[in-house]
Coordinates of N, CA, C and O in Angstrom, one line a residue:
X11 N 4.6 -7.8 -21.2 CA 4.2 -6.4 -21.3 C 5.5 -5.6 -21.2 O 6.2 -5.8 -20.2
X12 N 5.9 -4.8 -22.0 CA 7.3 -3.6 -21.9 C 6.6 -2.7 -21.3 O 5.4 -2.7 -21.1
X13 N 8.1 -1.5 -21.0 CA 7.9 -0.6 -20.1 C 6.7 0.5 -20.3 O 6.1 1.2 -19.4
X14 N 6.7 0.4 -21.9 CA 6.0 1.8 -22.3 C 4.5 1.2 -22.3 O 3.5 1.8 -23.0
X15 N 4.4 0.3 -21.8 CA 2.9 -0.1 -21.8 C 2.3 -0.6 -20.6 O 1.1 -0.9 -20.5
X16 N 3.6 -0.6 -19.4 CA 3.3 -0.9 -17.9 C 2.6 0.5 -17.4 O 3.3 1.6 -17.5
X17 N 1.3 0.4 -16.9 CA 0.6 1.8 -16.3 C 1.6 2.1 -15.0 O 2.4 1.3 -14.5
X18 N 1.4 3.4 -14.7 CA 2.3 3.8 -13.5 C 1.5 3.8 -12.0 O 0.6 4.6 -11.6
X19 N 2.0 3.0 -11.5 CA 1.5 2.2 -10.1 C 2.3 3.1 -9.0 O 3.5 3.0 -9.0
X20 N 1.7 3.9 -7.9 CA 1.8 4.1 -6.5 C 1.3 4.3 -5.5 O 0.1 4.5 -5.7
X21 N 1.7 4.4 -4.1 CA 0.9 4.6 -3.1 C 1.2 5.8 -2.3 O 2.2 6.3 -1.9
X22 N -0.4 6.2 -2.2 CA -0.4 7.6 -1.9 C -0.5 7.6 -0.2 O -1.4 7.0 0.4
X23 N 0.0 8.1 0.1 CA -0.4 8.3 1.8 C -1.3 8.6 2.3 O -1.7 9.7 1.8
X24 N -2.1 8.3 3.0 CA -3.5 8.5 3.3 C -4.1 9.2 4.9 O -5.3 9.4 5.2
X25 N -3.2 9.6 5.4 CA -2.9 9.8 6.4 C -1.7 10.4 7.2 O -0.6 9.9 6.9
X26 N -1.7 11.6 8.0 CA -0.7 11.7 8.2 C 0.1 13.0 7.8 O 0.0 13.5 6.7
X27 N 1.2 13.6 8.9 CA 2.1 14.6 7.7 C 2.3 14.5 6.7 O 3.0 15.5 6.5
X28 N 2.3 13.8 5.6 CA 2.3 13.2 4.1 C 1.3 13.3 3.7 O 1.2 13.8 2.6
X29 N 0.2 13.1 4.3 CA -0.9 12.7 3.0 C -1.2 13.4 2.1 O -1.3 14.6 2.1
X30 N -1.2 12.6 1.0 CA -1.5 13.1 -0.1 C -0.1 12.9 -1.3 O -0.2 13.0 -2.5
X31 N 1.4 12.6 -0.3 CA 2.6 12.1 -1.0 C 2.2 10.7 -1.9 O 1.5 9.8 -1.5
X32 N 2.8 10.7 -3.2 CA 3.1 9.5 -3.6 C 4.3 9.0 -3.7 O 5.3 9.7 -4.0
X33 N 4.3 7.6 -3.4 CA 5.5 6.9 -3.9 C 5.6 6.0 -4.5 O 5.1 4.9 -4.1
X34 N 6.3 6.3 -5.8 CA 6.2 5.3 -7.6 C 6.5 4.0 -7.0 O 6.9 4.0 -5.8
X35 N 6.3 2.9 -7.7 CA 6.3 1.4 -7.0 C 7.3 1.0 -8.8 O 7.0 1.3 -9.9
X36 N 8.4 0.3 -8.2 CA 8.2 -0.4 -9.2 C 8.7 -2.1 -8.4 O 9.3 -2.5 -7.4
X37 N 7.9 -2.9 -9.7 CA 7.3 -4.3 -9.2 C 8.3 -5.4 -9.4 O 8.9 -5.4 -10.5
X38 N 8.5 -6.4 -8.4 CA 7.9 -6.3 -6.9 C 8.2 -5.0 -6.2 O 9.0 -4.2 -6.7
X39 N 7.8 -4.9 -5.4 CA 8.0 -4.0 -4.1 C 7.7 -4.8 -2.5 O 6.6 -5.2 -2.0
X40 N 8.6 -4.8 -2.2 CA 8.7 -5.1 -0.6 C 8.4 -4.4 0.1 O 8.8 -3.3 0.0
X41 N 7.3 -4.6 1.4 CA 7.2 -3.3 2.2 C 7.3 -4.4 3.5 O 6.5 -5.3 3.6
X42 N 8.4 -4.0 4.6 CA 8.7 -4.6 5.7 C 10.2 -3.7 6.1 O 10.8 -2.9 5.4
X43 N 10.5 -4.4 7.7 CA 11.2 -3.4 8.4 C 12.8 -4.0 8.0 O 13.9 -3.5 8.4
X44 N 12.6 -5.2 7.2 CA 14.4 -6.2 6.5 C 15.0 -4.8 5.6 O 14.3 -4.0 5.1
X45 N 16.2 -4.9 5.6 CA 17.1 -4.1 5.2 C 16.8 -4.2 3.8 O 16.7 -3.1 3.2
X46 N 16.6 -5.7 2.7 CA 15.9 -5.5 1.8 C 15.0 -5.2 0.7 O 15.1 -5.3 -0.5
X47 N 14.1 -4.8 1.6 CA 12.9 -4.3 1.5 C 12.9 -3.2 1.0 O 13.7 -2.4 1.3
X48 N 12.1 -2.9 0.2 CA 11.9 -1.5 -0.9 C 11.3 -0.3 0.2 O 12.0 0.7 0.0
X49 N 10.5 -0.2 1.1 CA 9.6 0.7 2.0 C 9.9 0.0 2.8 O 9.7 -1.2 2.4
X50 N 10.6 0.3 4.4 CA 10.9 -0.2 5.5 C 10.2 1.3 6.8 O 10.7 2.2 7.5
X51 N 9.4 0.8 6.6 CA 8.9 1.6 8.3 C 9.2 0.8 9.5 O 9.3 -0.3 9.8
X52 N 9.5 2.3 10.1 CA 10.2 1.8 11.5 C 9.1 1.9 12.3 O 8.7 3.0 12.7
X53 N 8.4 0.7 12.6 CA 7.1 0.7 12.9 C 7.4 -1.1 13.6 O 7.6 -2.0 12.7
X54 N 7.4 -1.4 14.9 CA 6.9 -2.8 15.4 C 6.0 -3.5 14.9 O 6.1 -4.7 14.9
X55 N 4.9 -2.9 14.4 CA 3.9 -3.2 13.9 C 4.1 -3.9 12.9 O 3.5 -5.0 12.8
X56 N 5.0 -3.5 12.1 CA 5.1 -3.9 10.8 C 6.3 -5.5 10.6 O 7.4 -5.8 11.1
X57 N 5.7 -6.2 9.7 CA 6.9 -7.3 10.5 C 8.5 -7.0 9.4 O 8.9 -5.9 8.9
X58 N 8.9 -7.9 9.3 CA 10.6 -8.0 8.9 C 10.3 -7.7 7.5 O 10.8 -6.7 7.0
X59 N 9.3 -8.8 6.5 CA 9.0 -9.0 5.6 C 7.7 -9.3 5.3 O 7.3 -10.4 5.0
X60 N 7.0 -8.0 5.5 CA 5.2 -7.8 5.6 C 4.5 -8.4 4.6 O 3.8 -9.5 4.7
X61 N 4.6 -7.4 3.3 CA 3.5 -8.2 1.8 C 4.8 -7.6 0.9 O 5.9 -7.0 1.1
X62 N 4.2 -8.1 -0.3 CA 4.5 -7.5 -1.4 C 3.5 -6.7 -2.8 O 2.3 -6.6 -2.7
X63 N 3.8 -6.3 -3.6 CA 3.1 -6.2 -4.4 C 3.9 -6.6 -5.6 O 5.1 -6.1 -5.7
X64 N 3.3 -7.5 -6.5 CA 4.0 -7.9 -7.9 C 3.4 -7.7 -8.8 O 2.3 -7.1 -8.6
X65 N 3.7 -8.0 -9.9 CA 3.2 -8.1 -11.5 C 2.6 -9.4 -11.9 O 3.5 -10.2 -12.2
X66 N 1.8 -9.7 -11.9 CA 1.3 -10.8 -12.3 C 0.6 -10.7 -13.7 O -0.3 -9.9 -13.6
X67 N 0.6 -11.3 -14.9 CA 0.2 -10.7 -15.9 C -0.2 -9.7 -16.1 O -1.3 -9.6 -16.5
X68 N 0.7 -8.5 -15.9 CA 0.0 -7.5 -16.2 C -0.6 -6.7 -15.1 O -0.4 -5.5 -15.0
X69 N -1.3 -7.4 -14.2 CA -1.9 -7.0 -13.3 C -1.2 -6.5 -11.8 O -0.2 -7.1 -11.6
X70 N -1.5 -5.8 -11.1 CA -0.5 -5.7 -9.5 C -1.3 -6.4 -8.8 O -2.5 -6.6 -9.1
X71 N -0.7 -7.1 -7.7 CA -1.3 -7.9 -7.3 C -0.8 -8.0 -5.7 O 0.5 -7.8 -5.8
X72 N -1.0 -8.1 -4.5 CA -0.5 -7.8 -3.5 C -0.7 -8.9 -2.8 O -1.6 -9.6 -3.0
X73 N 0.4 -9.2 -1.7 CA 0.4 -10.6 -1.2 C 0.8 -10.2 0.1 O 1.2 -9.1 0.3
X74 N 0.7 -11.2 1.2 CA 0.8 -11.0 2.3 C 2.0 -11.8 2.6 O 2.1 -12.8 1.8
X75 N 2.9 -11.7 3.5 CA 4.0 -12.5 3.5 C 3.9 -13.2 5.0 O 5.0 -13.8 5.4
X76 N 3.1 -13.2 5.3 CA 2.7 -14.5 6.4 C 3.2 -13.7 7.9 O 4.0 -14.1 8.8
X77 N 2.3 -12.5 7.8 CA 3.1 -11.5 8.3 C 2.7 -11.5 10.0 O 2.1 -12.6 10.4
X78 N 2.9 -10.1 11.1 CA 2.2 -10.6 12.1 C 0.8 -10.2 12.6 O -0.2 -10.6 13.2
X79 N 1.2 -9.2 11.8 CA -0.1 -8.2 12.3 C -1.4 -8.3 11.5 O -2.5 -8.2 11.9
X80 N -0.9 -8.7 10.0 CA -1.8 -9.2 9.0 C -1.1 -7.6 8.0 O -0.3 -6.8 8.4
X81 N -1.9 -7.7 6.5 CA -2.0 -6.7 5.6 C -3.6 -6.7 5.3 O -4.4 -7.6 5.0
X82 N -3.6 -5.5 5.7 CA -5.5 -5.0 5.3 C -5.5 -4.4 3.7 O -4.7 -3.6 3.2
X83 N -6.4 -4.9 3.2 CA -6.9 -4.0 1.8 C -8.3 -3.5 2.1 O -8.9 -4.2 2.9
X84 N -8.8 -2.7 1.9 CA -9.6 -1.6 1.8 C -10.8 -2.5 3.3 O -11.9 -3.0 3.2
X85 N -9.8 -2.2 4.9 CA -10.5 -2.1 5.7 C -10.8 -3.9 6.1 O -11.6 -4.3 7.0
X86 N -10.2 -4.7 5.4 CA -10.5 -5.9 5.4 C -8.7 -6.9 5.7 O -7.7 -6.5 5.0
X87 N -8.7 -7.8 6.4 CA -7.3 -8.7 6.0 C -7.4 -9.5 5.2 O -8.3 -10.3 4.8
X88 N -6.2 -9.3 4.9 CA -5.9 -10.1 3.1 C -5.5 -11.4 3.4 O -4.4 -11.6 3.8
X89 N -6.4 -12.7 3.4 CA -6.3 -14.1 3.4 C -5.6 -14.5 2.5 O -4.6 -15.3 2.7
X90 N -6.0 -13.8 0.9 CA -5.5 -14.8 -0.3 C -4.4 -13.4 -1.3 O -4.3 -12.2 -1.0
X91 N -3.9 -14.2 -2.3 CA -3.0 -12.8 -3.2 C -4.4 -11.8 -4.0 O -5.4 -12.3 -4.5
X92 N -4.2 -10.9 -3.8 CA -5.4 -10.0 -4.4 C -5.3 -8.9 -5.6 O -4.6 -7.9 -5.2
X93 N -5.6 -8.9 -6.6 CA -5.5 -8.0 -7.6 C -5.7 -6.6 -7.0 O -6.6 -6.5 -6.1
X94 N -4.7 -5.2 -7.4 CA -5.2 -4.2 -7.3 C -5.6 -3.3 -8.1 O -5.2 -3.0 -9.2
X95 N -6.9 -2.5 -7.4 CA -7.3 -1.2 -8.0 C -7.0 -0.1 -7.6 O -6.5 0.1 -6.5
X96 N -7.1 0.7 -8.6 CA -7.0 2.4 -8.6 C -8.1 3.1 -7.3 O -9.2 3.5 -7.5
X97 N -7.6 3.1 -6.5 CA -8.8 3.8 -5.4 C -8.3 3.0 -3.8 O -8.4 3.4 -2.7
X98 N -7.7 1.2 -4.6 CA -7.9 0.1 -3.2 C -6.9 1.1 -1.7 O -5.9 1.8 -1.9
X99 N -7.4 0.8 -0.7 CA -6.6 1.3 0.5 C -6.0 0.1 0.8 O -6.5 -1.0 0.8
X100 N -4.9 0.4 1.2 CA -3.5 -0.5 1.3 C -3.4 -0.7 3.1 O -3.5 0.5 3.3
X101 N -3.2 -1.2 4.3 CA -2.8 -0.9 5.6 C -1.7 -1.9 5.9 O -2.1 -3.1 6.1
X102 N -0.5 -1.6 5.9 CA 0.7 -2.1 6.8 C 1.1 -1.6 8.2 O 1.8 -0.7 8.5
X103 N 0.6 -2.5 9.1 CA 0.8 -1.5 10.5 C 0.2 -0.5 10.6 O -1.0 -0.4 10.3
X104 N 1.0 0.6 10.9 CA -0.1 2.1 11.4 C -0.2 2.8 10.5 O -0.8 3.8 10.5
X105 N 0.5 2.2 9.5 CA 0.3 3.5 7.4 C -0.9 2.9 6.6 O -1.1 1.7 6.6
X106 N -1.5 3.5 6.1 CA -2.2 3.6 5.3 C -1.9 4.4 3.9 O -1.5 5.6 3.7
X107 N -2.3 3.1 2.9 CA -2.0 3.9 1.8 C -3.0 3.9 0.8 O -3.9 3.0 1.0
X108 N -3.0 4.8 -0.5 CA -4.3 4.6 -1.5 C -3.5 4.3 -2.9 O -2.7 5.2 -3.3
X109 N -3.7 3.3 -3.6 CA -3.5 2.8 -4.8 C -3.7 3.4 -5.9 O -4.8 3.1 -6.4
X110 N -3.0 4.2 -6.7 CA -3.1 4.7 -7.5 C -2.3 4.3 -9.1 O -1.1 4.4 -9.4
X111 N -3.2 3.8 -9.7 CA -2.8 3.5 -10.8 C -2.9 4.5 -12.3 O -4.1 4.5 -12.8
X112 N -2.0 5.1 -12.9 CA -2.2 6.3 -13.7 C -3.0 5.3 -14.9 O -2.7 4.2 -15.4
X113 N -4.1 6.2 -15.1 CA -4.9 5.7 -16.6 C -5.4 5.0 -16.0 O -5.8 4.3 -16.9
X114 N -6.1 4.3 -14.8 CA -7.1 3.4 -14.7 C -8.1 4.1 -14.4 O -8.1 5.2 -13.8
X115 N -9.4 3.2 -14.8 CA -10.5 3.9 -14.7 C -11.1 4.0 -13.0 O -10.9 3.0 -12.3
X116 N -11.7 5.2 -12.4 CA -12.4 5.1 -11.2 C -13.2 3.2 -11.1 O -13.8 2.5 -11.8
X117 N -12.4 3.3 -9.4 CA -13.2 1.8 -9.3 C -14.6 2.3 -9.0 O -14.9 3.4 -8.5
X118 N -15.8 1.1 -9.6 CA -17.1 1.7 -9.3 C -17.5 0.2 -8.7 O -18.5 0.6 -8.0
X119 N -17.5 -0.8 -8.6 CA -17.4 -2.5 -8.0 C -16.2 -3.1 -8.0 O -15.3 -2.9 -8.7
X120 N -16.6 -4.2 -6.5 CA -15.7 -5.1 -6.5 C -14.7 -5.8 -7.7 O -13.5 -6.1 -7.7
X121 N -15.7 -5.9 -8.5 CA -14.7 -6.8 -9.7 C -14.4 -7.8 -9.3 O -15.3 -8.3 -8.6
X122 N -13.0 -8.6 -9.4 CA -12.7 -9.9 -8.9 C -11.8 -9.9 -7.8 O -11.0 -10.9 -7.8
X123 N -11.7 -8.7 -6.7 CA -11.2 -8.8 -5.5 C -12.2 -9.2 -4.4 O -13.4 -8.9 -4.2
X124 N -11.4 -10.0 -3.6 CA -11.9 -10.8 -2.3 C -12.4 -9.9 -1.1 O -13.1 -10.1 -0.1
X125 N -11.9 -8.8 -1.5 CA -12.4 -7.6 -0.4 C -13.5 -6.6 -0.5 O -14.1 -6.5 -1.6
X126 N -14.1 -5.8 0.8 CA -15.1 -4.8 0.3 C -14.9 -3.7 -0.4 O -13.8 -3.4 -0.1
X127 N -15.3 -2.8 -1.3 CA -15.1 -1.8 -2.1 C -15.4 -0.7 -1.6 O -16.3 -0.6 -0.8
X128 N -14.8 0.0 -2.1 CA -14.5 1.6 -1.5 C -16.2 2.2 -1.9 O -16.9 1.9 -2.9
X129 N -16.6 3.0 -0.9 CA -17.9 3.7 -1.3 C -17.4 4.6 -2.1 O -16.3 5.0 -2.2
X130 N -18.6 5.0 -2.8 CA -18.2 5.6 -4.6 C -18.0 7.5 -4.0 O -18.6 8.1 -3.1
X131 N -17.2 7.9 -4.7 CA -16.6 9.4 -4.5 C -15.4 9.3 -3.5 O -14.6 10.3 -3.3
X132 N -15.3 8.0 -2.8 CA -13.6 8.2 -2.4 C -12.9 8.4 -3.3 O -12.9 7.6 -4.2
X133 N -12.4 9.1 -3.4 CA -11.3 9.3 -4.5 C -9.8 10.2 -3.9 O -10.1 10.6 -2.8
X134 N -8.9 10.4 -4.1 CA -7.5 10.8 -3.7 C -7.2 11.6 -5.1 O -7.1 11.2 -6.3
X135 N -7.1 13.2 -4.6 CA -6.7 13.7 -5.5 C -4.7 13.8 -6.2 O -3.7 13.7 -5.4
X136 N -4.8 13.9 -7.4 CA -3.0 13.7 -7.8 C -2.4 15.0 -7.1 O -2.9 16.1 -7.2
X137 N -1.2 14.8 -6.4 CA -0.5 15.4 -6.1 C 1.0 15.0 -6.2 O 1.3 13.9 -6.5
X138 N 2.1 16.3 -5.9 CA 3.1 16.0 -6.0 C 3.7 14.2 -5.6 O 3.1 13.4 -5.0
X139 N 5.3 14.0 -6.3 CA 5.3 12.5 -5.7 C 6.2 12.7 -4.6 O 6.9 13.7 -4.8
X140 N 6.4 11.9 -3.5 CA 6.8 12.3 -2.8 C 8.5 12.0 -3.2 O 8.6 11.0 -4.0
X141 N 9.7 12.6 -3.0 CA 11.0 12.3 -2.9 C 11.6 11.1 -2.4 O 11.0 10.4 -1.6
X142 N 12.9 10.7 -2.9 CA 13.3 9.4 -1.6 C 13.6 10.0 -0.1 O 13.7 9.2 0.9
X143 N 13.8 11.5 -0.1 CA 14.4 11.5 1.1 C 13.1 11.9 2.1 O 13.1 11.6 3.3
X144 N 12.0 12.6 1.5 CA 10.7 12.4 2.6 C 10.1 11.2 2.5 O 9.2 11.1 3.4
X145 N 10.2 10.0 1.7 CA 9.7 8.9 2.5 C 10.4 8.4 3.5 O 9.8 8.0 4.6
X146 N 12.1 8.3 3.2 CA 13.0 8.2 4.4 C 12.3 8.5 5.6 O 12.0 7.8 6.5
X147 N 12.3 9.9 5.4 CA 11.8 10.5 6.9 C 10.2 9.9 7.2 O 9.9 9.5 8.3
X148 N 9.5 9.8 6.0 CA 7.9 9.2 6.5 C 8.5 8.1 7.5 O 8.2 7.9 8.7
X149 N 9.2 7.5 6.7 CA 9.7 5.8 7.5 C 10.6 5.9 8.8 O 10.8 4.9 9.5
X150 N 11.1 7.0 8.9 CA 11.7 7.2 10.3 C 11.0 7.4 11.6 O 11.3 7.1 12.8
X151 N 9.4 8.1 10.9 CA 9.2 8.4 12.0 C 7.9 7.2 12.4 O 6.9 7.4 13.1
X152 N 8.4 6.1 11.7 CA 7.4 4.6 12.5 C 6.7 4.9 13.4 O 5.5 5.0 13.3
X153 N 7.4 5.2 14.4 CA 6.7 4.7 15.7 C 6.0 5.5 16.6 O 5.5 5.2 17.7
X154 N 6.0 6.9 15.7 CA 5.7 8.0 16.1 C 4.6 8.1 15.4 O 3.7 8.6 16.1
X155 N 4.1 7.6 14.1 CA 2.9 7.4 14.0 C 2.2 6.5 14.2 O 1.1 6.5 13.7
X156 N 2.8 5.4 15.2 CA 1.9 4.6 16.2 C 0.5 5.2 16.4 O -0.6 4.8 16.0
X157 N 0.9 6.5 17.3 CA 0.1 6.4 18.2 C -1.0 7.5 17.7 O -0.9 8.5 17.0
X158 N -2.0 6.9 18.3 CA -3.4 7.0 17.7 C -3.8 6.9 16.6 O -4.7 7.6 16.1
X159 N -3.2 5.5 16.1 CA -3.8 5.1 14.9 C -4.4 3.8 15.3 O -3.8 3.1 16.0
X160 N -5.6 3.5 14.8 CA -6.0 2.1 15.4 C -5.0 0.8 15.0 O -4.5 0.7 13.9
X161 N -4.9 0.0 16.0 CA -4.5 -1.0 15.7 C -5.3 -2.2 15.6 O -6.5 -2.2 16.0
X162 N -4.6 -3.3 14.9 CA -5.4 -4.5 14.4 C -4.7 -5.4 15.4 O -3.6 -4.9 15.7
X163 N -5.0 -6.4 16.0 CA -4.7 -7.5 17.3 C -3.8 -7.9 16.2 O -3.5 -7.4 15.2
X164 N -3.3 -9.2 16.8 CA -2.1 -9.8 16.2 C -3.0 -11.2 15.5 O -3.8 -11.9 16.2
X165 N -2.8 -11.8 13.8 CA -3.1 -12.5 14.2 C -2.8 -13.9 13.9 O -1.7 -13.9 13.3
X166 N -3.0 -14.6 14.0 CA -2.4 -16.5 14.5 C -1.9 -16.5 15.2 O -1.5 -17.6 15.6

């Protein structure tokens, strides 16, 4: 697949003094706290080298990197590599994010992801993308948005 026919893939913030920022992905993308890594939140939570998301025919596809806390997709942890949708919620540590793929159609079922599906009218409206230098800052302030966001136990 070339460039002019790769849909445009990002994650919108879902939460938070941001929400509603996006940030363009291009694939792979690393999200962990390793120097790296494409998105590094300063977040304990989050491990060295969390998940990824890649290209797999075509498709995005998100993987977990055997991480500590786990990677949730839409409210669930991610056991196996999982195709993404336009709508799926994303959780690394205390961020949450919403998957936005330009041109894809509203998800309305599961399809062939392992996880539960978003109830129908979630939707994230488009807004501005966010800059490199306010994700910076989103990611600086890790640990600050710890608190009072639920957390997931640790697990293995």
């Amino acid at each position: 697949m070339n460039s002019t026919t790769k849909p445009a893939l990002s994650l919108v913030v879902a939460s938070g003094p941001h929400e509603g920022r996006a940030i363009p992905l291009v694939l792979p993308f690393v999200i962990g706290r390793a120097a790296g890594c494409h998105l590094r939140p300063a977040s304990a939570l989050v491990s060295h080298e969390h998940c990824v998301i890649e290209n797999r025919d075509g498709r995005a596809v998100i993987r977990d990197l055997r991480s500590t806390n786990g990677t949730f997709l839409n409210d669930d942890l991610l056991l196996a590599d999982c195709p993404l949708n336009d709508g799926d919620e994303v959780q690394v540590g205390p961020l949450r994010f919403i998957v936005r793929i330009e041109g894809a159609p509203q998800r309305r079922s599961g399809g062939d992801t392992v996880v539960a599906v978003r109830a129908e009218g979630e939707t994230v409206t488009d807004r501005d993308h966010m800059t490199e230098d306010e994700a910076a800052r989103l990611l600086s302030e890790g640990d600050a948005a710890d608190e009072g966001t639920e957390e997931h136990p640790p697990v293995g």
